[in-house]
Coordinates of C-alpha atoms in Angstrom, one line a residue:
Chain A
X1 CA 50.4 -24.2 32.8
X2 CA 48.7 -25.3 29.6
X3 CA 50.6 -26.4 26.4
X4 CA 53.9 -28.0 26.9
X5 CA 56.9 -26.2 25.4
X6 CA 58.4 -29.4 24.0
X7 CA 56.4 -32.5 23.3
X8 CA 57.9 -35.7 22.0
X9 CA 55.8 -38.6 21.0
X10 CA 57.5 -41.9 20.1
X11 CA 60.4 -40.1 18.3
X12 CA 62.6 -42.3 16.3
X13 CA 66.0 -41.5 14.6
X14 CA 68.4 -43.7 12.8
X15 CA 71.8 -43.0 11.2
X16 CA 72.1 -45.5 8.5
X17 CA 71.5 -48.9 10.1
X18 CA 72.1 -47.6 13.6
X19 CA 68.9 -46.8 15.4
X20 CA 69.8 -44.0 17.9
X21 CA 66.4 -43.1 19.2
X22 CA 63.9 -45.9 19.6
X23 CA 60.7 -44.0 20.6
X24 CA 61.3 -41.1 22.9
X25 CA 58.1 -39.6 24.5
X26 CA 58.4 -36.8 27.0
X27 CA 57.0 -33.3 27.8
X28 CA 58.6 -30.1 29.0
X29 CA 56.3 -27.4 30.4
X30 CA 57.1 -23.7 30.0
X31 CA 59.5 -22.5 32.7
X32 CA 60.6 -26.1 33.5
X33 CA 64.2 -27.3 33.6
X34 CA 64.6 -30.9 32.5
X35 CA 67.9 -32.7 32.8
X36 CA 68.7 -35.6 30.4
X37 CA 71.0 -38.2 32.0
X38 CA 72.5 -41.4 30.6
X39 CA 75.6 -43.1 29.4
X40 CA 77.3 -41.8 26.3
X41 CA 75.8 -43.2 23.1
X42 CA 72.3 -43.3 24.7
X43 CA 71.0 -40.7 22.2
X44 CA 70.7 -37.7 24.6
X45 CA 72.6 -35.3 22.3
X46 CA 70.9 -36.6 19.2
X47 CA 67.5 -36.0 20.8
X48 CA 68.5 -32.5 21.7
X49 CA 69.7 -31.8 18.1
X50 CA 66.3 -33.1 16.8
X51 CA 64.5 -30.5 18.8
X52 CA 65.9 -27.6 16.7
X53 CA 65.9 -29.8 13.5
X54 CA 69.7 -30.0 13.3
X55 CA 68.8 -33.7 12.8
X56 CA 65.7 -34.9 11.0
X57 CA 63.5 -37.4 12.9
X58 CA 62.4 -40.6 11.1
X59 CA 59.2 -41.4 12.9
X60 CA 57.0 -40.1 15.7
X61 CA 56.0 -36.5 16.4
X62 CA 58.1 -33.7 17.9
X63 CA 56.7 -30.3 18.6
X64 CA 57.9 -27.0 20.2
X65 CA 55.4 -24.6 21.5
X66 CA 52.6 -26.3 19.9
X67 CA 54.2 -26.4 16.4
X68 CA 55.7 -29.5 14.7
X69 CA 59.5 -29.3 14.3
X70 CA 60.5 -29.3 10.6
X71 CA 57.1 -30.1 9.2
X72 CA 53.6 -28.6 8.7
X73 CA 50.6 -30.8 8.9
X74 CA 47.9 -30.3 6.3
X75 CA 45.1 -32.8 6.8
X76 CA 46.7 -36.2 7.1
X77 CA 49.9 -35.2 5.2
X78 CA 53.1 -33.8 6.5
X79 CA 54.8 -31.1 4.4
X80 CA 58.5 -30.4 4.8
X81 CA 59.1 -26.8 5.9
X82 CA 61.2 -24.5 3.7
X83 CA 64.7 -23.6 4.8
X84 CA 63.7 -20.1 5.8
X85 CA 60.8 -21.4 8.0
X86 CA 63.1 -23.9 9.7
X87 CA 65.7 -21.1 10.3
X88 CA 63.0 -18.8 11.8
X89 CA 62.0 -21.5 14.2
X90 CA 65.6 -22.3 15.2
X91 CA 66.1 -18.6 15.9
X92 CA 63.7 -19.0 18.8
X93 CA 65.6 -21.9 20.4
X94 CA 69.0 -21.3 21.9
X95 CA 71.6 -24.0 21.9
X96 CA 74.8 -24.4 23.8
X97 CA 77.3 -27.0 22.7
X98 CA 79.8 -29.2 24.5
X99 CA 82.7 -27.6 22.5
X100 CA 81.3 -24.0 22.7
X101 CA 81.6 -23.6 18.9
X102 CA 82.2 -19.9 19.2
X103 CA 83.0 -18.2 15.9
X104 CA 86.7 -18.1 16.1
X105 CA 87.2 -15.1 13.8
X106 CA 85.0 -12.9 15.9
X107 CA 85.5 -11.2 19.2
X108 CA 83.1 -12.1 22.1
X109 CA 80.9 -9.1 21.4
X110 CA 80.8 -9.9 17.7
X111 CA 79.9 -13.5 18.5
X112 CA 77.0 -12.2 20.6
X113 CA 75.8 -9.6 18.1
X114 CA 76.2 -11.6 14.9
X115 CA 72.8 -13.3 14.8
X116 CA 70.7 -10.4 16.1
X117 CA 72.2 -8.3 13.3
X118 CA 72.1 -10.9 10.5
X119 CA 68.9 -12.7 11.4
X120 CA 66.8 -10.1 13.3
X121 CA 68.2 -7.2 11.3
X122 CA 68.9 -5.2 14.5
X123 CA 71.0 -2.0 14.1
X124 CA 74.6 -2.4 15.1
X125 CA 74.4 0.0 18.0
X126 CA 71.3 -1.6 19.5
X127 CA 72.8 -5.1 19.0
X128 CA 76.0 -4.1 20.7
X129 CA 74.3 -2.4 23.6
X130 CA 72.2 -5.6 24.2
X131 CA 75.3 -7.7 23.6
X132 CA 77.4 -5.8 26.3
X133 CA 74.6 -6.2 28.8
X134 CA 74.4 -10.0 28.1
X135 CA 78.2 -10.4 28.5
X136 CA 78.0 -8.5 31.8
X137 CA 75.1 -10.8 32.8
X138 CA 77.3 -13.9 32.3
X139 CA 80.1 -12.2 34.3
X140 CA 82.4 -11.2 31.4
X141 CA 82.0 -7.4 31.0
X142 CA 85.7 -7.0 30.5
X143 CA 86.1 -9.6 27.8
X144 CA 84.0 -7.8 25.1
X145 CA 86.9 -7.5 22.7
X146 CA 88.6 -10.8 23.3
X147 CA 88.8 -13.5 20.7
X148 CA 87.7 -17.0 21.7
X149 CA 91.3 -18.2 21.6
X150 CA 92.2 -15.7 24.3
X151 CA 89.5 -17.0 26.7
X152 CA 89.5 -20.0 29.0
X153 CA 87.0 -22.8 28.3
X154 CA 84.6 -21.6 31.0
X155 CA 84.7 -18.0 29.7
X156 CA 84.1 -19.3 26.1
X157 CA 81.1 -21.3 27.3
X158 CA 79.6 -18.3 29.1
X159 CA 80.1 -16.2 25.9
X160 CA 78.3 -19.0 24.0
X161 CA 75.4 -18.8 26.5
X162 CA 75.2 -15.0 26.0
X163 CA 75.3 -15.6 22.2
X164 CA 72.2 -17.9 22.5
X165 CA 70.4 -15.5 24.9
X166 CA 70.9 -12.6 22.5
X167 CA 68.2 -14.1 20.3
X168 CA 65.7 -14.0 23.2
X169 CA 64.9 -17.7 22.9
X170 CA 61.9 -19.2 24.5
X171 CA 63.7 -22.5 25.0
X172 CA 67.4 -23.3 25.7
X173 CA 69.1 -26.5 24.9
X174 CA 72.3 -27.4 26.6
X175 CA 74.4 -30.2 25.2
X176 CA 76.9 -31.3 27.9
X177 CA 77.8 -27.6 28.5
X178 CA 80.5 -28.4 31.1
X179 CA 81.9 -31.7 29.8
X180 CA 84.9 -30.1 28.0
X181 CA 85.8 -27.8 31.0
X182 CA 88.5 -28.1 33.6
X183 CA 86.9 -29.0 37.0
X184 CA 87.5 -25.5 38.5
X185 CA 85.8 -23.8 35.6
X186 CA 82.6 -25.8 35.8
X187 CA 81.2 -23.8 38.7
X188 CA 81.0 -20.5 36.8
X189 CA 79.1 -22.0 34.0
X190 CA 76.6 -23.8 36.2
X191 CA 76.1 -20.6 38.2
X192 CA 75.0 -18.8 35.0
X193 CA 72.7 -21.6 34.1
X194 CA 71.3 -21.7 37.6
X195 CA 70.4 -18.0 37.4
X196 CA 68.8 -18.6 34.0
X197 CA 66.6 -21.3 35.5
X198 CA 65.6 -19.0 38.4
X199 CA 64.6 -16.4 35.8
X200 CA 62.1 -18.8 34.4
X201 CA 63.8 -19.9 31.2
X202 CA 62.6 -23.3 29.9
X203 CA 65.7 -25.5 29.7
X204 CA 66.7 -29.0 28.5
X205 CA 70.1 -29.9 29.8
X206 CA 72.1 -32.9 28.8
X207 CA 74.6 -33.3 31.6
X208 CA 76.7 -35.5 33.8
X209 CA 76.5 -32.9 36.7
X210 CA 74.4 -34.8 39.2
X211 CA 74.6 -32.0 41.7
X212 CA 73.1 -29.5 39.2
X213 CA 70.4 -32.0 38.2
X214 CA 69.4 -32.6 41.8
X215 CA 69.4 -28.9 42.7
X216 CA 68.0 -27.1 39.7
X217 CA 66.0 -29.6 37.6
X218 CA 62.2 -29.9 37.9
X219 CA 62.4 -33.2 36.0
X220 CA 65.1 -35.7 35.4
X221 CA 65.0 -38.2 32.5
X222 CA 67.3 -41.1 32.4
X223 CA 68.0 -42.4 28.9
X224 CA 69.8 -45.6 27.8
X225 CA 70.2 -47.2 24.4
X226 CA 67.7 -44.8 22.7
X227 CA 64.8 -45.1 25.1
X228 CA 63.6 -43.3 28.2
X229 CA 64.2 -45.7 31.1
X230 CA 63.0 -43.6 33.9
X231 CA 61.6 -40.0 34.4
X232 CA 60.5 -38.1 37.3
X233 CA 61.4 -35.6 40.0
X234 CA 65.2 -35.5 40.7
X235 CA 64.9 -36.7 44.3
X236 CA 62.9 -39.7 43.0
X237 CA 65.0 -40.7 40.0
X238 CA 68.4 -39.9 41.6
X239 CA 67.6 -40.8 45.2
X240 CA 65.5 -43.8 44.7
X241 CA 65.8 -45.2 41.2
X242 CA 63.4 -48.0 40.4
X243 CA 65.1 -49.3 37.4
X244 CA 68.1 -51.6 37.4
X245 CA 69.9 -49.7 34.6
X246 CA 69.4 -46.4 36.3
X247 CA 70.8 -47.8 39.5
X248 CA 73.9 -49.2 37.7
X249 CA 74.5 -45.9 35.9
X250 CA 74.1 -43.8 39.1
X251 CA 76.4 -46.0 41.1
X252 CA 79.2 -45.3 38.6
X253 CA 78.8 -41.5 38.4
X254 CA 77.9 -40.5 41.9
Chain B
X1 CA 127.6 -25.5 45.3
X2 CA 125.6 -22.9 47.4
X3 CA 122.5 -21.3 46.1
X4 CA 124.1 -17.8 46.3
X5 CA 126.2 -18.7 43.2
X6 CA 123.2 -19.0 40.9
X7 CA 121.4 -15.9 42.2
X8 CA 122.5 -12.2 42.0
X9 CA 122.4 -9.7 44.9
X10 CA 118.7 -9.2 44.4
X11 CA 118.1 -12.9 44.8
X12 CA 117.0 -13.4 41.1
X13 CA 118.6 -16.3 39.2
X14 CA 121.6 -15.1 37.2
X15 CA 121.3 -15.1 33.3
X16 CA 122.9 -18.2 31.8
X17 CA 126.0 -17.3 29.7
X18 CA 127.1 -20.6 28.3
X19 CA 129.8 -21.2 25.7
X20 CA 127.8 -22.1 22.5
X21 CA 128.4 -25.5 20.8
X22 CA 130.9 -25.3 18.0
X23 CA 129.3 -26.0 14.6
X24 CA 132.1 -26.5 12.1
X25 CA 129.6 -27.8 9.5
X26 CA 128.1 -24.3 9.3
X27 CA 131.4 -22.6 8.7
X28 CA 132.3 -25.1 5.9
X29 CA 128.8 -24.6 4.2
X30 CA 129.1 -20.8 4.5
X31 CA 132.5 -20.9 2.9
X32 CA 131.2 -23.0 0.0
X33 CA 128.2 -20.8 -0.6
X34 CA 130.4 -17.7 -0.4
X35 CA 132.8 -19.0 -3.1
X36 CA 130.0 -20.0 -5.4
X37 CA 128.2 -16.6 -4.9
X38 CA 131.4 -14.6 -5.6
X39 CA 132.1 -16.6 -8.7
X40 CA 128.6 -16.2 -10.0
X41 CA 128.5 -12.4 -9.4
X42 CA 132.0 -11.9 -10.9
X43 CA 131.0 -13.8 -14.1
X44 CA 127.7 -11.9 -14.4
X45 CA 129.3 -8.6 -13.8
X46 CA 132.5 -9.1 -16.0
X47 CA 131.1 -11.1 -18.9
X48 CA 130.7 -8.3 -21.5
X49 CA 128.1 -10.4 -23.5
X50 CA 125.5 -9.7 -20.8
X51 CA 125.5 -6.1 -22.1
X52 CA 123.9 -4.7 -19.0
X53 CA 123.7 -1.3 -20.6
X54 CA 121.2 -2.7 -23.1
X55 CA 119.1 -4.2 -20.2
X56 CA 119.2 -0.7 -18.6
X57 CA 118.1 1.0 -21.9
X58 CA 115.1 -1.3 -22.4
X59 CA 114.0 -1.6 -18.7
X60 CA 111.7 1.4 -18.9
X61 CA 111.1 1.3 -22.6
X62 CA 107.5 2.4 -23.4
X63 CA 106.8 -0.8 -25.3
X64 CA 108.0 -2.9 -22.3
X65 CA 105.9 -0.9 -19.8
X66 CA 102.8 -1.3 -22.1
X67 CA 103.4 -5.1 -22.1
X68 CA 103.8 -5.0 -18.3
X69 CA 100.5 -3.2 -18.0
X70 CA 98.7 -5.8 -20.2
X71 CA 100.4 -8.7 -18.1
X72 CA 99.1 -7.1 -14.9
X73 CA 95.7 -6.5 -16.4
X74 CA 95.5 -10.1 -17.6
X75 CA 96.6 -11.4 -14.2
X76 CA 94.1 -9.3 -12.2
X77 CA 91.1 -10.0 -14.4
X78 CA 91.8 -13.7 -14.9
X79 CA 92.3 -14.2 -11.2
X80 CA 89.1 -12.3 -10.3
X81 CA 87.2 -14.5 -12.7
X82 CA 89.0 -17.6 -11.3
X83 CA 88.3 -16.7 -7.6
X84 CA 84.6 -15.8 -8.2
X85 CA 84.2 -19.0 -10.3
X86 CA 86.1 -21.0 -7.8
X87 CA 83.8 -20.0 -4.9
X88 CA 80.7 -20.7 -6.9
X89 CA 82.1 -24.1 -8.1
X90 CA 83.2 -25.1 -4.6
X91 CA 79.8 -24.3 -3.0
X92 CA 78.1 -26.2 -5.9
X93 CA 80.4 -29.1 -5.4
X94 CA 79.4 -29.3 -1.7
X95 CA 75.7 -29.1 -2.5
X96 CA 73.5 -32.0 -1.5
X97 CA 71.8 -31.8 -4.9
X98 CA 73.7 -34.4 -7.0
X99 CA 73.0 -32.6 -10.3
X100 CA 74.6 -29.4 -9.1
X101 CA 77.6 -31.1 -7.5
X102 CA 77.9 -33.3 -10.6
X103 CA 78.0 -30.3 -12.9
X104 CA 80.8 -28.7 -10.8
X105 CA 82.7 -32.0 -10.8
X106 CA 82.4 -32.2 -14.6
X107 CA 83.7 -28.6 -15.0
X108 CA 86.7 -29.2 -12.8
X109 CA 87.4 -32.5 -14.5
X110 CA 87.4 -30.9 -17.9
X111 CA 89.3 -27.7 -17.2
X112 CA 92.0 -29.3 -15.0
X113 CA 92.3 -32.2 -17.4
X114 CA 93.4 -30.2 -20.5
X115 CA 96.5 -28.0 -20.8
X116 CA 95.9 -24.3 -20.4
X117 CA 97.8 -23.6 -23.6
X118 CA 95.3 -25.8 -25.5
X119 CA 92.4 -24.0 -23.9
X120 CA 93.9 -20.6 -24.9
X121 CA 94.2 -21.7 -28.5
X122 CA 90.7 -23.1 -28.4
X123 CA 89.2 -19.8 -27.3
X124 CA 91.2 -17.9 -29.8
X125 CA 89.7 -20.1 -32.6
X126 CA 86.2 -20.4 -31.1
X127 CA 84.8 -18.4 -34.1
X128 CA 85.5 -21.4 -36.3
X129 CA 83.1 -23.4 -34.1
X130 CA 80.5 -20.7 -33.4
X131 CA 80.8 -17.9 -36.0
X132 CA 77.7 -16.1 -34.6
X133 CA 76.6 -15.9 -30.9
X134 CA 73.0 -15.0 -30.3
X135 CA 71.5 -14.0 -26.9
X136 CA 67.8 -14.7 -26.5
X137 CA 65.3 -17.3 -25.4
X138 CA 66.7 -20.9 -25.8
X139 CA 65.3 -22.4 -28.9
X140 CA 63.3 -19.2 -29.4
X141 CA 63.8 -15.8 -30.8
X142 CA 67.2 -14.1 -30.3
X143 CA 67.6 -10.4 -29.2
X144 CA 71.3 -9.8 -29.8
X145 CA 73.6 -11.2 -32.5
X146 CA 77.3 -11.1 -31.9
X147 CA 79.9 -11.8 -34.5
X148 CA 82.3 -14.1 -32.6
X149 CA 85.3 -13.1 -34.8
X150 CA 85.1 -9.5 -33.6
X151 CA 83.8 -10.2 -30.1
X152 CA 86.6 -12.7 -29.2
X153 CA 89.7 -10.5 -29.5
X154 CA 93.0 -12.1 -28.5
X155 CA 92.7 -10.3 -25.2
X156 CA 89.2 -11.8 -24.4
X157 CA 90.3 -15.2 -25.6
X158 CA 93.2 -14.9 -23.1
X159 CA 90.9 -13.8 -20.3
X160 CA 88.5 -16.6 -21.0
X161 CA 91.2 -19.2 -21.3
X162 CA 93.2 -18.2 -18.2
X163 CA 90.1 -17.3 -16.0
X164 CA 88.0 -20.4 -16.7
X165 CA 91.0 -22.6 -16.2
X166 CA 91.9 -20.9 -13.0
X167 CA 88.3 -21.3 -11.8
X168 CA 88.8 -25.1 -11.8
X169 CA 91.9 -24.9 -9.6
X170 CA 90.5 -22.2 -7.3
X171 CA 87.4 -24.4 -6.8
X172 CA 89.5 -27.1 -5.2
X173 CA 91.4 -24.6 -3.1
X174 CA 88.1 -23.0 -1.8
X175 CA 86.6 -26.4 -1.2
X176 CA 89.6 -27.4 0.9
X177 CA 89.1 -24.2 2.9
X178 CA 85.5 -24.8 3.4
X179 CA 85.9 -28.3 4.7
X180 CA 88.7 -27.2 7.0
X181 CA 86.1 -25.2 9.1
X182 CA 84.8 -27.5 11.8
X183 CA 81.2 -28.6 11.5
X184 CA 80.4 -27.2 14.9
X185 CA 80.7 -23.7 13.4
X186 CA 77.8 -24.3 11.0
X187 CA 75.9 -26.1 13.7
X188 CA 76.2 -23.0 15.9
X189 CA 75.3 -20.6 13.1
X190 CA 72.3 -22.7 12.0
X191 CA 71.0 -23.0 15.6
X192 CA 71.0 -19.2 15.8
X193 CA 68.6 -19.1 12.9
X194 CA 71.0 -18.4 10.0
X195 CA 70.2 -19.9 6.7
X196 CA 72.7 -22.1 4.8
X197 CA 73.7 -19.2 2.6
X198 CA 74.2 -16.8 5.6
X199 CA 76.2 -19.4 7.4
X200 CA 78.4 -19.9 4.4
X201 CA 79.0 -16.2 3.8
X202 CA 79.3 -14.9 7.3
X203 CA 80.7 -17.8 9.3
X204 CA 82.3 -20.5 7.1
X205 CA 84.0 -18.5 4.3
X206 CA 85.7 -15.9 6.5
X207 CA 87.2 -18.7 8.5
X208 CA 88.1 -20.7 5.4
X209 CA 90.0 -17.7 4.1
X210 CA 92.9 -18.5 6.4
X211 CA 93.4 -21.8 4.5
X212 CA 92.4 -20.4 1.1
X213 CA 94.8 -17.4 1.1
X214 CA 98.3 -19.1 0.9
X215 CA 97.5 -21.3 -2.1
X216 CA 95.7 -18.4 -3.7
X217 CA 98.8 -16.3 -3.4
X218 CA 100.6 -19.1 -5.0
X219 CA 98.0 -19.3 -7.9
X220 CA 98.3 -15.5 -8.4
X221 CA 102.0 -15.7 -8.8
X222 CA 101.6 -18.6 -11.0
X223 CA 99.0 -16.7 -13.1
X224 CA 101.4 -13.8 -13.5
X225 CA 103.8 -16.1 -15.2
X226 CA 101.3 -18.3 -17.0
X227 CA 99.8 -15.1 -18.6
X228 CA 103.0 -15.2 -20.8
X229 CA 101.4 -18.0 -22.7
X230 CA 99.0 -15.5 -24.1
X231 CA 101.8 -14.3 -26.3
X232 CA 101.1 -17.4 -28.4
X233 CA 97.7 -15.9 -29.4
X234 CA 99.2 -12.4 -30.1
X235 CA 98.2 -10.7 -26.9
X236 CA 100.6 -7.8 -26.4
X237 CA 101.7 -8.8 -22.9
X238 CA 105.2 -8.5 -21.4
X239 CA 106.8 -11.5 -23.1
X240 CA 105.1 -10.6 -26.4
X241 CA 106.5 -7.1 -26.2
X242 CA 110.0 -8.4 -25.4
X243 CA 109.8 -10.9 -28.3
X244 CA 108.8 -8.1 -30.7
X245 CA 111.8 -6.1 -29.8
X246 CA 114.4 -8.9 -29.9
X247 CA 113.1 -10.2 -33.2
X248 CA 114.4 -7.0 -34.7
X249 CA 117.6 -6.2 -32.7
X250 CA 118.5 -9.8 -31.7
X251 CA 119.3 -8.8 -28.1
X252 CA 117.4 -11.9 -27.0
X253 CA 119.1 -12.6 -23.7
X254 CA 119.2 -8.9 -22.6
X255 CA 115.4 -8.5 -23.3
X256 CA 114.6 -11.8 -21.6
X257 CA 116.5 -10.4 -18.6
X258 CA 114.4 -7.3 -18.7
X259 CA 111.2 -9.4 -18.7
X260 CA 112.5 -11.5 -15.8
X261 CA 113.3 -8.4 -13.8
X262 CA 109.7 -7.2 -14.2
X263 CA 108.2 -10.6 -13.4
X264 CA 110.4 -10.7 -10.2
X265 CA 109.3 -7.2 -9.2
X266 CA 105.6 -8.1 -9.6
X267 CA 105.9 -11.4 -7.6
X268 CA 107.7 -9.5 -4.8
X269 CA 104.9 -7.0 -4.6
X270 CA 102.4 -10.0 -4.4
X271 CA 104.5 -11.5 -1.6
X272 CA 103.9 -8.4 0.5
X273 CA 100.2 -8.3 -0.3
X274 CA 99.8 -11.9 0.6
X275 CA 101.5 -11.4 4.0
X276 CA 99.1 -8.7 5.0
X277 CA 96.1 -10.6 3.8
X278 CA 97.1 -13.7 5.8
X279 CA 97.6 -11.5 8.8
X280 CA 94.1 -10.0 8.4
X281 CA 92.4 -13.4 8.1
X282 CA 94.5 -14.9 10.9
X283 CA 92.7 -12.8 13.5
X284 CA 91.5 -14.9 16.3
X285 CA 93.4 -17.9 15.1
X286 CA 96.3 -17.2 17.5
X287 CA 96.3 -15.5 20.8
X288 CA 98.7 -12.8 19.7
X289 CA 98.5 -11.2 16.2
X290 CA 101.8 -11.7 14.4
X291 CA 103.9 -8.6 14.1
X292 CA 104.3 -6.9 10.7
X293 CA 107.9 -6.7 9.5
X294 CA 107.8 -2.9 10.2
X295 CA 106.7 -3.4 13.8
X296 CA 109.4 -6.0 14.2
X297 CA 112.1 -3.6 13.1
X298 CA 110.7 -0.9 15.4
X299 CA 110.7 -3.3 18.3
X300 CA 114.2 -4.4 17.5
X301 CA 115.4 -0.8 17.5
X302 CA 113.8 0.1 20.9
X303 CA 115.2 -3.0 22.5
X304 CA 118.7 -2.1 21.2
X305 CA 118.2 1.4 22.6
X306 CA 117.3 0.0 26.0
X307 CA 120.4 -2.2 25.9
X308 CA 118.2 -5.4 25.8

């Protein structure tokens, strides 16, 4: 495989005086699944939000599919992208949130069809047909007309995954997708994600599910305090961590 | 006590039929309210000076109905201007551009800070300030000249005064609605590739409506009554029509009762409209959609028929 799907070089991000990312460098190849692990506050979620430009980075370079995120390079200078250009790039990256963030005033099907119709200008019939197929794919063919408030957390998260997939993304970002779920609902969501990985989707997953990371990830990255402490194959990082901080973290969560 | 005592033959637990707690306070309060109500009704019905026949005669008088029409027209147009302006001002106020948000702040500060009656009189007399209004290129040639004295009729002055004032209040209501929508909703919309404007229009505003509607209903009811201030600048609305009549026949109280009846009828209609609007925008907010009063009555009837 040639070009990496995501390439980060010394990415820095600060909120006011708080430096959240202190130089993150990593690569994700097409079709790869990368799990980001680490204690809360280590900058995992912030880094994820930088990838689709929900947050602006302050220093370093971050590119998706060979193109810089949020900027265009002309000669030596960086030019900020216009809003429409940023939106067009975001449309190609799916994102799943810890708290689902389903549109509460819309049914499951409307949630899934909204962006294809408004952003891709798909006809209603076509969008709905595609939407129904996606809801069936995440195991919810009978919840088409349910509002988010009528669904369990696990069902909501699967609708959220279907909503992201409706835009045919080339990259999926998962921000602690199972952290807000009751334990018995976690399995269904992970099952959907596992199948997605098998289908060859490029995925970056921020998670505390060590079993999922061990089984599905091609690469595991352990972050702490805004830096990458350790990266490598799951068996290596999880089974035989070299760094003291990784060992301390794993001993608490495993 | 054996378990057979709390279950019926089928083994289900028996319905509890307990003696309710006595509430003597309620009986006393009910008696007081009843006495006051009877006294009030009796005095209203028997006092001949109310002259209810006069009220009846004028209730559907053509001049009164014309005034009512103008009142409704004023309310609808001023509220439409207020809501449209309020949405624009609220979005401006939340803009990251300090010039835009500052302009919105200044507008709200000015129009909320001065009495609406003063604003009405101001617009009514605007011709004194700008006798001629010209449309054209700023500092350049003008294409249209308008004589302010003829363009600003009392009705337009009332529309401007009430509408622009309402815009300032609606802006704050809309802003409250917008910031009540969790940030995650915009995050999700933007991550799907929607622009800021699409996110606002398709995702945030529809959800904000749930918070915006109740105070907007309040504002509409308030506007219906505030529109009576336009009588000061000789707009022929309901109060003006009533004043015109009683200044001739001196049946002041009777005609004010006529006006009050019509104001009450209009606000009651608005109550109903607001109920259904709230229900529409409440979709998805609760697991079950609240029943309409009609559905509730129907449900009550069927449950009575089935003997509960």
